[in-house]
Amino acid sequence: MGQENAVTAIDIALEPDATMMQRAQADNLRLLKAFPKGFALNETHHPHVTMLQQFVPTANLDKVYASAEKVLTSEKPTNWKLKAFKYYYIPSPPIGLAGIVVEPTENLLRLQQELIDAVTPFTVKTGTATAFFTTEEGRDIQPFLIDYVANFVAIAAGKKFNPHITIGVGAITYLDAMLAEPFDAFAFSPASASVYQLGGFGAARKELKAFS
């Protein structure tokens, strides 16, 4: 594929504060102990709250950054208090992708819709595995992920928005036991926002743009 036709799979995300980062890291270590084949949260797997995932022609990325920054500057999400209240996972038997669920507030829903409105003119309907950050020539990109990003607005926005922080991978039996434990809800705030290139399992693999 020529550079002029290149497409990038992006994630516009809120970066959590130290309170949430510490919790996500602790949960990630716990999951890795039980399932060492999972992934560690690190420089190339950033804990984040996804607001919007889209396929964007690589040539349009600067327009996307500018449009998103305008929305984020007017909304000031770093002033918000958010509440983490339970675990969940997306099953992909025999494993699942686990996360900490954040209460969807009116602020989050409004921000998401404003980002959709701002960015949609610069997006394309779908892409291929080459749109993602990959270390295995696309073999580490799950087919369901391409569908998920292509249909994000229909299946994961508005009333279907499930704001969360992904914490890692585990065996479903282990995750069921984890979900059955009591969860002490806690408050945190967004510390900043970024645009990432997505990788396998929808991880925020490569930071493309950081907004102050």
mmCIF file of N, CA and C in Angstrom, residues 16-141:
data_model
loop_
_atom_site.group_PDB
_atom_site.id
_atom_site.type_symbol
_atom_site.label_atom_id
_atom_site.label_comp_id
_atom_site.label_asym_id
_atom_site.label_seq_id
_atom_site.Cartn_x
_atom_site.Cartn_y
_atom_site.Cartn_z
ATOM 1 N N PRO A 16 -5.275 8.557 32.742
ATOM 2 C CA PRO A 16 -5.694 8.640 34.147
ATOM 3 C C PRO A 16 -4.604 9.204 35.061
ATOM 4 N N ASP A 17 -5.035 9.693 36.232
ATOM 5 C CA ASP A 17 -4.099 10.226 37.214
ATOM 6 C C ASP A 17 -3.383 9.093 37.964
ATOM 7 N N ALA A 18 -2.516 9.476 38.909
ATOM 8 C CA ALA A 18 -1.691 8.501 39.640
ATOM 9 C C ALA A 18 -2.536 7.483 40.411
ATOM 10 N N THR A 19 -3.676 7.915 40.952
ATOM 11 C CA THR A 19 -4.550 7.007 41.715
ATOM 12 C C THR A 19 -4.960 5.809 40.859
ATOM 13 N N MET A 20 -5.457 6.097 39.644
ATOM 14 C CA MET A 20 -5.886 5.017 38.750
ATOM 15 C C MET A 20 -4.690 4.253 38.185
ATOM 16 N N MET A 21 -3.609 4.956 37.884
ATOM 17 C CA MET A 21 -2.423 4.276 37.335
ATOM 18 C C MET A 21 -1.915 3.209 38.311
ATOM 19 N N GLN A 22 -1.848 3.558 39.589
ATOM 20 C CA GLN A 22 -1.356 2.606 40.593
ATOM 21 C C GLN A 22 -2.262 1.386 40.682
ATOM 22 N N ARG A 23 -3.568 1.626 40.652
ATOM 23 C CA ARG A 23 -4.525 0.517 40.737
ATOM 24 C C ARG A 23 -4.423 -0.374 39.497
ATOM 25 N N ALA A 24 -4.352 0.244 38.317
ATOM 26 C CA ALA A 24 -4.265 -0.523 37.067
ATOM 27 C C ALA A 24 -2.982 -1.364 37.036
ATOM 28 N N GLN A 25 -1.874 -0.767 37.475
ATOM 29 C CA GLN A 25 -0.593 -1.491 37.493
ATOM 30 C C GLN A 25 -0.657 -2.684 38.453
ATOM 31 N N ALA A 26 -1.255 -2.477 39.631
ATOM 32 C CA ALA A 26 -1.361 -3.551 40.622
ATOM 33 C C ALA A 26 -2.223 -4.700 40.084
ATOM 34 N N ASP A 27 -3.341 -4.354 39.458
ATOM 35 C CA ASP A 27 -4.215 -5.385 38.888
ATOM 36 C C ASP A 27 -3.527 -6.109 37.737
ATOM 37 N N ASN A 28 -2.752 -5.360 36.945
ATOM 38 C CA ASN A 28 -2.030 -5.953 35.829
ATOM 39 C C ASN A 28 -1.000 -6.977 36.322
ATOM 40 N N LEU A 29 -0.278 -6.638 37.387
ATOM 41 C CA LEU A 29 0.706 -7.571 37.962
ATOM 42 C C LEU A 29 0.026 -8.837 38.465
ATOM 43 N N ARG A 30 -1.130 -8.649 39.089
ATOM 44 C CA ARG A 30 -1.917 -9.787 39.580
ATOM 45 C C ARG A 30 -2.310 -10.724 38.432
ATOM 46 N N LEU A 31 -2.777 -10.140 37.332
ATOM 47 C CA LEU A 31 -3.185 -10.948 36.176
ATOM 48 C C LEU A 31 -1.985 -11.658 35.547
ATOM 49 N N LEU A 32 -0.857 -10.958 35.463
ATOM 50 C CA LEU A 32 0.341 -11.569 34.877
ATOM 51 C C LEU A 32 0.835 -12.764 35.693
ATOM 52 N N LYS A 33 0.698 -12.676 37.020
ATOM 53 C CA LYS A 33 1.091 -13.796 37.890
ATOM 54 C C LYS A 33 0.267 -15.030 37.563
ATOM 55 N N ALA A 34 -1.042 -14.800 37.347
ATOM 56 C CA ALA A 34 -1.951 -15.913 37.078
ATOM 57 C C ALA A 34 -1.894 -16.360 35.618
ATOM 58 N N PHE A 35 -1.516 -15.443 34.724
ATOM 59 C CA PHE A 35 -1.503 -15.733 33.288
ATOM 60 C C PHE A 35 -0.297 -15.026 32.666
ATOM 61 N N PRO A 36 0.910 -15.641 32.789
ATOM 62 C CA PRO A 36 2.148 -14.986 32.337
ATOM 63 C C PRO A 36 2.187 -14.656 30.844
ATOM 64 N N LYS A 37 1.316 -15.292 30.033
ATOM 65 C CA LYS A 37 1.323 -15.015 28.586
ATOM 66 C C LYS A 37 0.580 -13.722 28.239
ATOM 67 N N GLY A 38 0.029 -13.053 29.251
ATOM 68 C CA GLY A 38 -0.678 -11.795 29.004
ATOM 69 C C GLY A 38 0.304 -10.680 28.697
ATOM 70 N N PHE A 39 -0.149 -9.430 28.754
ATOM 71 C CA PHE A 39 0.768 -8.311 28.485
ATOM 72 C C PHE A 39 0.892 -7.418 29.715
ATOM 73 N N ALA A 40 2.073 -6.816 29.848
ATOM 74 C CA ALA A 40 2.327 -5.881 30.943
ATOM 75 C C ALA A 40 1.930 -4.473 30.517
ATOM 76 N N LEU A 41 1.404 -3.700 31.458
ATOM 77 C CA LEU A 41 1.165 -2.275 31.207
ATOM 78 C C LEU A 41 2.514 -1.569 31.289
ATOM 79 N N ASN A 42 2.897 -0.886 30.207
ATOM 80 C CA ASN A 42 4.219 -0.249 30.153
ATOM 81 C C ASN A 42 4.201 0.861 29.103
ATOM 82 N N GLU A 43 5.365 1.288 28.673
ATOM 83 C CA GLU A 43 5.463 2.395 27.704
ATOM 84 C C GLU A 43 4.668 2.124 26.424
ATOM 85 N N THR A 44 4.555 0.851 26.047
ATOM 86 C CA THR A 44 3.821 0.564 24.806
ATOM 87 C C THR A 44 2.474 -0.115 25.057
ATOM 88 N N HIS A 45 2.034 -0.159 26.298
ATOM 89 C CA HIS A 45 0.659 -0.568 26.633
ATOM 90 C C HIS A 45 0.175 0.399 27.713
ATOM 91 N N HIS A 46 -0.308 1.554 27.283
ATOM 92 C CA HIS A 46 -0.654 2.614 28.233
ATOM 93 C C HIS A 46 -2.039 2.406 28.833
ATOM 94 N N PRO A 47 -2.162 2.480 30.168
ATOM 95 C CA PRO A 47 -3.507 2.512 30.750
ATOM 96 C C PRO A 47 -4.212 3.793 30.292
ATOM 97 N N HIS A 48 -5.443 3.679 29.838
ATOM 98 C CA HIS A 48 -6.145 4.838 29.294
ATOM 99 C C HIS A 48 -7.646 4.587 29.282
ATOM 100 N N VAL A 49 -8.424 5.659 29.197
ATOM 101 C CA VAL A 49 -9.870 5.561 28.986
ATOM 102 C C VAL A 49 -10.137 5.942 27.534
ATOM 103 N N THR A 50 -10.506 4.963 26.727
ATOM 104 C CA THR A 50 -10.814 5.228 25.316
ATOM 105 C C THR A 50 -12.071 6.085 25.210
ATOM 106 N N MET A 51 -11.976 7.163 24.436
ATOM 107 C CA MET A 51 -13.151 7.971 24.124
ATOM 108 C C MET A 51 -13.678 7.647 22.722
ATOM 109 N N LEU A 52 -12.735 7.397 21.794
ATOM 110 C CA LEU A 52 -13.136 7.164 20.405
ATOM 111 C C LEU A 52 -12.044 6.415 19.665
ATOM 112 N N GLN A 53 -12.437 5.393 18.913
ATOM 113 C CA GLN A 53 -11.510 4.683 18.026
ATOM 114 C C GLN A 53 -12.019 4.827 16.593
ATOM 115 N N GLN A 54 -11.087 5.088 15.672
ATOM 116 C CA GLN A 54 -11.450 5.309 14.271
ATOM 117 C C GLN A 54 -10.291 4.919 13.363
ATOM 118 N N PHE A 55 -10.620 4.680 12.089
ATOM 119 C CA PHE A 55 -9.605 4.566 11.040
ATOM 120 C C PHE A 55 -9.482 5.932 10.362
ATOM 121 N N VAL A 56 -8.254 6.413 10.247
ATOM 122 C CA VAL A 56 -8.000 7.748 9.700
ATOM 123 C C VAL A 56 -6.940 7.639 8.610
ATOM 124 N N PRO A 57 -7.152 8.256 7.424
ATOM 125 C CA PRO A 57 -6.044 8.320 6.469
ATOM 126 C C PRO A 57 -4.855 8.992 7.172
ATOM 127 N N THR A 58 -3.697 8.381 7.079
ATOM 128 C CA THR A 58 -2.517 8.891 7.785
ATOM 129 C C THR A 58 -2.260 10.359 7.430
ATOM 130 N N ALA A 59 -2.576 10.729 6.205
ATOM 131 C CA ALA A 59 -2.385 12.120 5.759
ATOM 132 C C ALA A 59 -3.298 13.100 6.502
ATOM 133 N N ASN A 60 -4.378 12.594 7.133
ATOM 134 C CA ASN A 60 -5.335 13.461 7.841
ATOM 135 C C ASN A 60 -5.050 13.572 9.336
ATOM 136 N N LEU A 61 -4.008 12.903 9.825
ATOM 137 C CA LEU A 61 -3.786 12.865 11.274
ATOM 138 C C LEU A 61 -3.673 14.259 11.892
ATOM 139 N N ASP A 62 -2.961 15.168 11.254
ATOM 140 C CA ASP A 62 -2.815 16.511 11.821
ATOM 141 C C ASP A 62 -4.160 17.216 11.972
ATOM 142 N N LYS A 63 -5.069 16.991 11.017
ATOM 143 C CA LYS A 63 -6.410 17.584 11.100
ATOM 144 C C LYS A 63 -7.175 16.985 12.273
ATOM 145 N N VAL A 64 -7.003 15.690 12.484
ATOM 146 C CA VAL A 64 -7.654 15.012 13.611
ATOM 147 C C VAL A 64 -7.126 15.577 14.935
ATOM 148 N N TYR A 65 -5.813 15.721 15.038
ATOM 149 C CA TYR A 65 -5.225 16.272 16.278
ATOM 150 C C TYR A 65 -5.785 17.665 16.563
ATOM 151 N N ALA A 66 -5.823 18.501 15.545
ATOM 152 C CA ALA A 66 -6.286 19.882 15.733
ATOM 153 C C ALA A 66 -7.752 19.918 16.154
ATOM 154 N N SER A 67 -8.578 19.082 15.522
ATOM 155 C CA SER A 67 -10.015 19.046 15.848
ATOM 156 C C SER A 67 -10.243 18.524 17.262
ATOM 157 N N ALA A 68 -9.506 17.459 17.625
ATOM 158 C CA ALA A 68 -9.661 16.879 18.965
ATOM 159 C C ALA A 68 -9.182 17.861 20.031
ATOM 160 N N GLU A 69 -8.079 18.546 19.739
ATOM 161 C CA GLU A 69 -7.520 19.482 20.725
ATOM 162 C C GLU A 69 -8.491 20.624 21.018
ATOM 163 N N LYS A 70 -9.183 21.086 19.983
ATOM 164 C CA LYS A 70 -10.160 22.168 20.156
ATOM 165 C C LYS A 70 -11.260 21.733 21.137
ATOM 166 N N VAL A 71 -11.755 20.505 20.958
ATOM 167 C CA VAL A 71 -12.812 19.975 21.829
ATOM 168 C C VAL A 71 -12.290 19.820 23.261
ATOM 169 N N LEU A 72 -11.102 19.220 23.403
ATOM 170 C CA LEU A 72 -10.544 18.963 24.736
ATOM 171 C C LEU A 72 -10.237 20.260 25.474
ATOM 172 N N THR A 73 -9.776 21.280 24.751
ATOM 173 C CA THR A 73 -9.466 22.569 25.372
ATOM 174 C C THR A 73 -10.732 23.217 25.918
ATOM 175 N N SER A 74 -11.837 23.092 25.193
ATOM 176 C CA SER A 74 -13.085 23.717 25.654
ATOM 177 C C SER A 74 -13.726 22.908 26.791
ATOM 178 N N GLU A 75 -13.552 21.592 26.800
ATOM 179 C CA GLU A 75 -14.201 20.750 27.821
ATOM 180 C C GLU A 75 -13.418 20.667 29.137
ATOM 181 N N LYS A 76 -12.089 20.789 29.081
ATOM 182 C CA LYS A 76 -11.230 20.700 30.283
ATOM 183 C C LYS A 76 -11.514 19.461 31.149
ATOM 184 N N PRO A 77 -11.377 18.248 30.597
ATOM 185 C CA PRO A 77 -11.700 17.033 31.374
ATOM 186 C C PRO A 77 -10.822 16.814 32.603
ATOM 187 N N THR A 78 -9.657 17.480 32.678
ATOM 188 C CA THR A 78 -8.803 17.287 33.862
ATOM 189 C C THR A 78 -9.458 17.848 35.127
ATOM 190 N N ASN A 79 -10.510 18.641 34.966
ATOM 191 C CA ASN A 79 -11.246 19.166 36.133
ATOM 192 C C ASN A 79 -12.305 18.195 36.643
ATOM 193 N N TRP A 80 -12.533 17.102 35.933
ATOM 194 C CA TRP A 80 -13.625 16.195 36.291
ATOM 195 C C TRP A 80 -13.200 15.167 37.331
ATOM 196 N N LYS A 81 -14.172 14.740 38.154
ATOM 197 C CA LYS A 81 -13.981 13.597 39.047
ATOM 198 C C LYS A 81 -14.742 12.412 38.443
ATOM 199 N N LEU A 82 -14.060 11.302 38.254
ATOM 200 C CA LEU A 82 -14.689 10.094 37.714
ATOM 201 C C LEU A 82 -14.679 9.000 38.782
ATOM 202 N N LYS A 83 -15.566 8.016 38.616
ATOM 203 C CA LYS A 83 -15.675 6.952 39.615
ATOM 204 C C LYS A 83 -15.455 5.586 38.961
ATOM 205 N N ALA A 84 -14.485 4.840 39.498
ATOM 206 C CA ALA A 84 -14.254 3.451 39.070
ATOM 207 C C ALA A 84 -15.043 2.561 40.018
ATOM 208 N N PHE A 85 -15.868 1.641 39.467
ATOM 209 C CA PHE A 85 -16.775 0.939 40.377
ATOM 210 C C PHE A 85 -16.853 -0.582 40.215
ATOM 211 N N LYS A 86 -16.227 -1.163 39.183
ATOM 212 C CA LYS A 86 -16.259 -2.628 39.080
ATOM 213 C C LYS A 86 -15.253 -3.110 38.036
ATOM 214 N N TYR A 87 -15.032 -4.432 38.011
ATOM 215 C CA TYR A 87 -14.247 -5.061 36.950
ATOM 216 C C TYR A 87 -15.201 -5.599 35.884
ATOM 217 N N TYR A 88 -14.664 -5.817 34.694
ATOM 218 C CA TYR A 88 -15.411 -6.530 33.651
ATOM 219 C C TYR A 88 -14.383 -7.188 32.741
ATOM 220 N N TYR A 89 -14.845 -8.058 31.856
ATOM 221 C CA TYR A 89 -13.928 -8.565 30.830
ATOM 222 C C TYR A 89 -14.681 -8.866 29.549
ATOM 223 N N ILE A 90 -13.926 -8.833 28.434
ATOM 224 C CA ILE A 90 -14.464 -9.227 27.128
ATOM 225 C C ILE A 90 -13.979 -10.649 26.883
ATOM 226 N N PRO A 91 -14.908 -11.622 26.798
ATOM 227 C CA PRO A 91 -14.467 -13.006 26.614
ATOM 228 C C PRO A 91 -13.950 -13.282 25.211
ATOM 229 N N SER A 92 -12.846 -14.017 25.137
ATOM 230 C CA SER A 92 -12.316 -14.549 23.886
ATOM 231 C C SER A 92 -11.782 -15.930 24.268
ATOM 232 N N PRO A 93 -12.735 -16.876 24.579
ATOM 233 C CA PRO A 93 -12.391 -18.140 25.239
ATOM 234 C C PRO A 93 -11.157 -18.820 24.642
ATOM 235 N N PRO A 94 -10.292 -19.373 25.520
ATOM 236 C CA PRO A 94 -10.463 -19.570 26.977
ATOM 237 C C PRO A 94 -9.974 -18.398 27.812
ATOM 238 N N ILE A 95 -9.672 -17.253 27.173
ATOM 239 C CA ILE A 95 -9.184 -16.107 27.928
ATOM 240 C C ILE A 95 -10.161 -14.944 27.835
ATOM 241 N N GLY A 96 -9.863 -13.905 28.580
ATOM 242 C CA GLY A 96 -10.665 -12.690 28.509
ATOM 243 C C GLY A 96 -9.770 -11.481 28.689
ATOM 244 N N LEU A 97 -10.216 -10.342 28.151
ATOM 245 C CA LEU A 97 -9.498 -9.078 28.280
ATOM 246 C C LEU A 97 -10.205 -8.278 29.364
ATOM 247 N N ALA A 98 -9.500 -8.034 30.477
ATOM 248 C CA ALA A 98 -10.140 -7.465 31.667
ATOM 249 C C ALA A 98 -9.920 -5.968 31.778
ATOM 250 N N GLY A 99 -10.835 -5.308 32.485
ATOM 251 C CA GLY A 99 -10.710 -3.872 32.690
ATOM 252 C C GLY A 99 -11.429 -3.404 33.938
ATOM 253 N N ILE A 100 -11.126 -2.180 34.339
ATOM 254 C CA ILE A 100 -11.822 -1.494 35.434
ATOM 255 C C ILE A 100 -12.837 -0.558 34.789
ATOM 256 N N VAL A 101 -14.097 -0.688 35.182
ATOM 257 C CA VAL A 101 -15.167 0.094 34.554
ATOM 258 C C VAL A 101 -15.345 1.435 35.263
ATOM 259 N N VAL A 102 -15.508 2.467 34.450
ATOM 260 C CA VAL A 102 -15.689 3.834 34.934
ATOM 261 C C VAL A 102 -17.151 4.237 34.706
ATOM 262 N N GLU A 103 -17.738 4.886 35.690
ATOM 263 C CA GLU A 103 -19.125 5.325 35.558
ATOM 264 C C GLU A 103 -19.249 6.313 34.397
ATOM 265 N N PRO A 104 -20.160 6.043 33.434
ATOM 266 C CA PRO A 104 -20.300 6.984 32.307
ATOM 267 C C PRO A 104 -21.095 8.221 32.755
ATOM 268 N N THR A 105 -20.419 9.334 32.886
ATOM 269 C CA THR A 105 -21.084 10.569 33.328
ATOM 270 C C THR A 105 -21.587 11.355 32.119
ATOM 271 N N GLU A 106 -22.416 12.348 32.388
ATOM 272 C CA GLU A 106 -22.888 13.233 31.308
ATOM 273 C C GLU A 106 -21.705 13.930 30.639
ATOM 274 N N ASN A 107 -20.702 14.302 31.449
ATOM 275 C CA ASN A 107 -19.509 14.947 30.896
ATOM 276 C C ASN A 107 -18.805 14.045 29.889
ATOM 277 N N LEU A 108 -18.604 12.771 30.260
ATOM 278 C CA LEU A 108 -17.915 11.827 29.366
ATOM 279 C C LEU A 108 -18.699 11.617 28.072
ATOM 280 N N LEU A 109 -20.012 11.471 28.212
ATOM 281 C CA LEU A 109 -20.851 11.236 27.027
ATOM 282 C C LEU A 109 -20.849 12.451 26.098
ATOM 283 N N ARG A 110 -20.894 13.626 26.689
ATOM 284 C CA ARG A 110 -20.865 14.849 25.872
ATOM 285 C C ARG A 110 -19.521 14.980 25.161
ATOM 286 N N LEU A 111 -18.434 14.739 25.907
ATOM 287 C CA LEU A 111 -17.097 14.814 25.307
ATOM 288 C C LEU A 111 -16.971 13.822 24.149
ATOM 289 N N GLN A 112 -17.469 12.613 24.366
ATOM 290 C CA GLN A 112 -17.367 11.610 23.307
ATOM 291 C C GLN A 112 -18.103 12.064 22.040
ATOM 292 N N GLN A 113 -19.329 12.571 22.204
ATOM 293 C CA GLN A 113 -20.106 12.995 21.038
ATOM 294 C C GLN A 113 -19.435 14.164 20.321
ATOM 295 N N GLU A 114 -18.866 15.084 21.088
ATOM 296 C CA GLU A 114 -18.169 16.223 20.477
ATOM 297 C C GLU A 114 -16.936 15.766 19.695
ATOM 298 N N LEU A 115 -16.232 14.768 20.226
ATOM 299 C CA LEU A 115 -15.068 14.224 19.510
ATOM 300 C C LEU A 115 -15.501 13.512 18.227
ATOM 301 N N ILE A 116 -16.596 12.754 18.308
ATOM 302 C CA ILE A 116 -17.115 12.073 17.107
ATOM 303 C C ILE A 116 -17.441 13.110 16.029
ATOM 304 N N ASP A 117 -18.173 14.153 16.433
ATOM 305 C CA ASP A 117 -18.564 15.198 15.471
ATOM 306 C C ASP A 117 -17.350 15.889 14.860
ATOM 307 N N ALA A 118 -16.320 16.116 15.689
ATOM 308 C CA ALA A 118 -15.141 16.863 15.235
ATOM 309 C C ALA A 118 -14.251 16.047 14.299
ATOM 310 N N VAL A 119 -14.163 14.740 14.570
ATOM 311 C CA VAL A 119 -13.169 13.900 13.891
ATOM 312 C C VAL A 119 -13.729 13.148 12.678
ATOM 313 N N THR A 120 -15.038 12.836 12.715
ATOM 314 C CA THR A 120 -15.638 12.009 11.656
ATOM 315 C C THR A 120 -15.353 12.497 10.228
ATOM 316 N N PRO A 121 -15.347 13.812 9.965
ATOM 317 C CA PRO A 121 -15.074 14.248 8.581
ATOM 318 C C PRO A 121 -13.704 13.804 8.046
ATOM 319 N N PHE A 122 -12.785 13.432 8.936
ATOM 320 C CA PHE A 122 -11.425 13.086 8.510
ATOM 321 C C PHE A 122 -11.150 11.581 8.575
ATOM 322 N N THR A 123 -12.206 10.771 8.751
ATOM 323 C CA THR A 123 -12.016 9.332 8.920
ATOM 324 C C THR A 123 -12.410 8.549 7.665
ATOM 325 N N VAL A 124 -12.036 7.272 7.644
ATOM 326 C CA VAL A 124 -12.505 6.344 6.609
ATOM 327 C C VAL A 124 -13.243 5.200 7.306
ATOM 328 N N LYS A 125 -14.046 4.471 6.539
ATOM 329 C CA LYS A 125 -14.909 3.440 7.132
ATOM 330 C C LYS A 125 -14.134 2.300 7.769
ATOM 331 N N THR A 126 -13.111 1.821 7.093
ATOM 332 C CA THR A 126 -12.404 0.672 7.657
ATOM 333 C C THR A 126 -10.942 0.689 7.229
ATOM 334 N N GLY A 127 -10.184 -0.285 7.745
ATOM 335 C CA GLY A 127 -8.772 -0.405 7.407
ATOM 336 C C GLY A 127 -8.373 -1.869 7.484
ATOM 337 N N THR A 128 -7.091 -2.142 7.403
ATOM 338 C CA THR A 128 -6.589 -3.517 7.497
ATOM 339 C C THR A 128 -5.638 -3.600 8.685
ATOM 340 N N ALA A 129 -5.041 -4.774 8.879
ATOM 341 C CA ALA A 129 -4.100 -4.966 9.986
ATOM 342 C C ALA A 129 -2.918 -4.001 9.898
ATOM 343 N N THR A 130 -2.611 -3.525 8.689
ATOM 344 C CA THR A 130 -1.466 -2.608 8.527
ATOM 345 C C THR A 130 -1.728 -1.236 9.156
ATOM 346 N N ALA A 131 -2.986 -0.935 9.489
ATOM 347 C CA ALA A 131 -3.311 0.349 10.119
ATOM 348 C C ALA A 131 -2.886 0.378 11.589
ATOM 349 N N PHE A 132 -2.631 -0.809 12.147
ATOM 350 C CA PHE A 132 -2.326 -0.939 13.566
ATOM 351 C C PHE A 132 -0.819 -0.983 13.821
ATOM 352 N N PHE A 133 -0.459 -0.719 15.080
ATOM 353 C CA PHE A 133 0.924 -0.908 15.513
ATOM 354 C C PHE A 133 1.131 -2.408 15.671
ATOM 355 N N THR A 134 2.047 -2.975 14.895
ATOM 356 C CA THR A 134 2.241 -4.415 14.926
ATOM 357 C C THR A 134 3.725 -4.756 14.943
ATOM 358 N N THR A 135 4.054 -5.776 15.707
ATOM 359 C CA THR A 135 5.441 -6.258 15.737
ATOM 360 C C THR A 135 5.558 -7.574 14.965
ATOM 361 N N GLU A 136 4.404 -8.034 14.435
ATOM 362 C CA GLU A 136 4.399 -9.339 13.749
ATOM 363 C C GLU A 136 3.738 -9.249 12.374
ATOM 364 N N GLU A 137 3.977 -8.135 11.687
ATOM 365 C CA GLU A 137 3.418 -7.926 10.340
ATOM 366 C C GLU A 137 1.911 -8.152 10.290
ATOM 367 N N GLY A 138 1.228 -7.756 11.374
ATOM 368 C CA GLY A 138 -0.231 -7.840 11.401
ATOM 369 C C GLY A 138 -0.793 -9.123 11.978
ATOM 370 N N ARG A 139 0.066 -10.130 12.215
ATOM 371 C CA ARG A 139 -0.457 -11.408 12.743
ATOM 372 C C ARG A 139 -0.939 -11.278 14.189
ATOM 373 N N ASP A 140 -0.482 -10.233 14.880
ATOM 374 C CA ASP A 140 -0.907 -10.025 16.271
ATOM 375 C C ASP A 140 -2.154 -9.127 16.362
ATOM 376 N N ILE A 141 -2.772 -8.837 15.214
ATOM 377 C CA ILE A 141 -3.983 -8.008 15.190
ATOM 378 C C ILE A 141 -5.200 -8.914 14.988
#
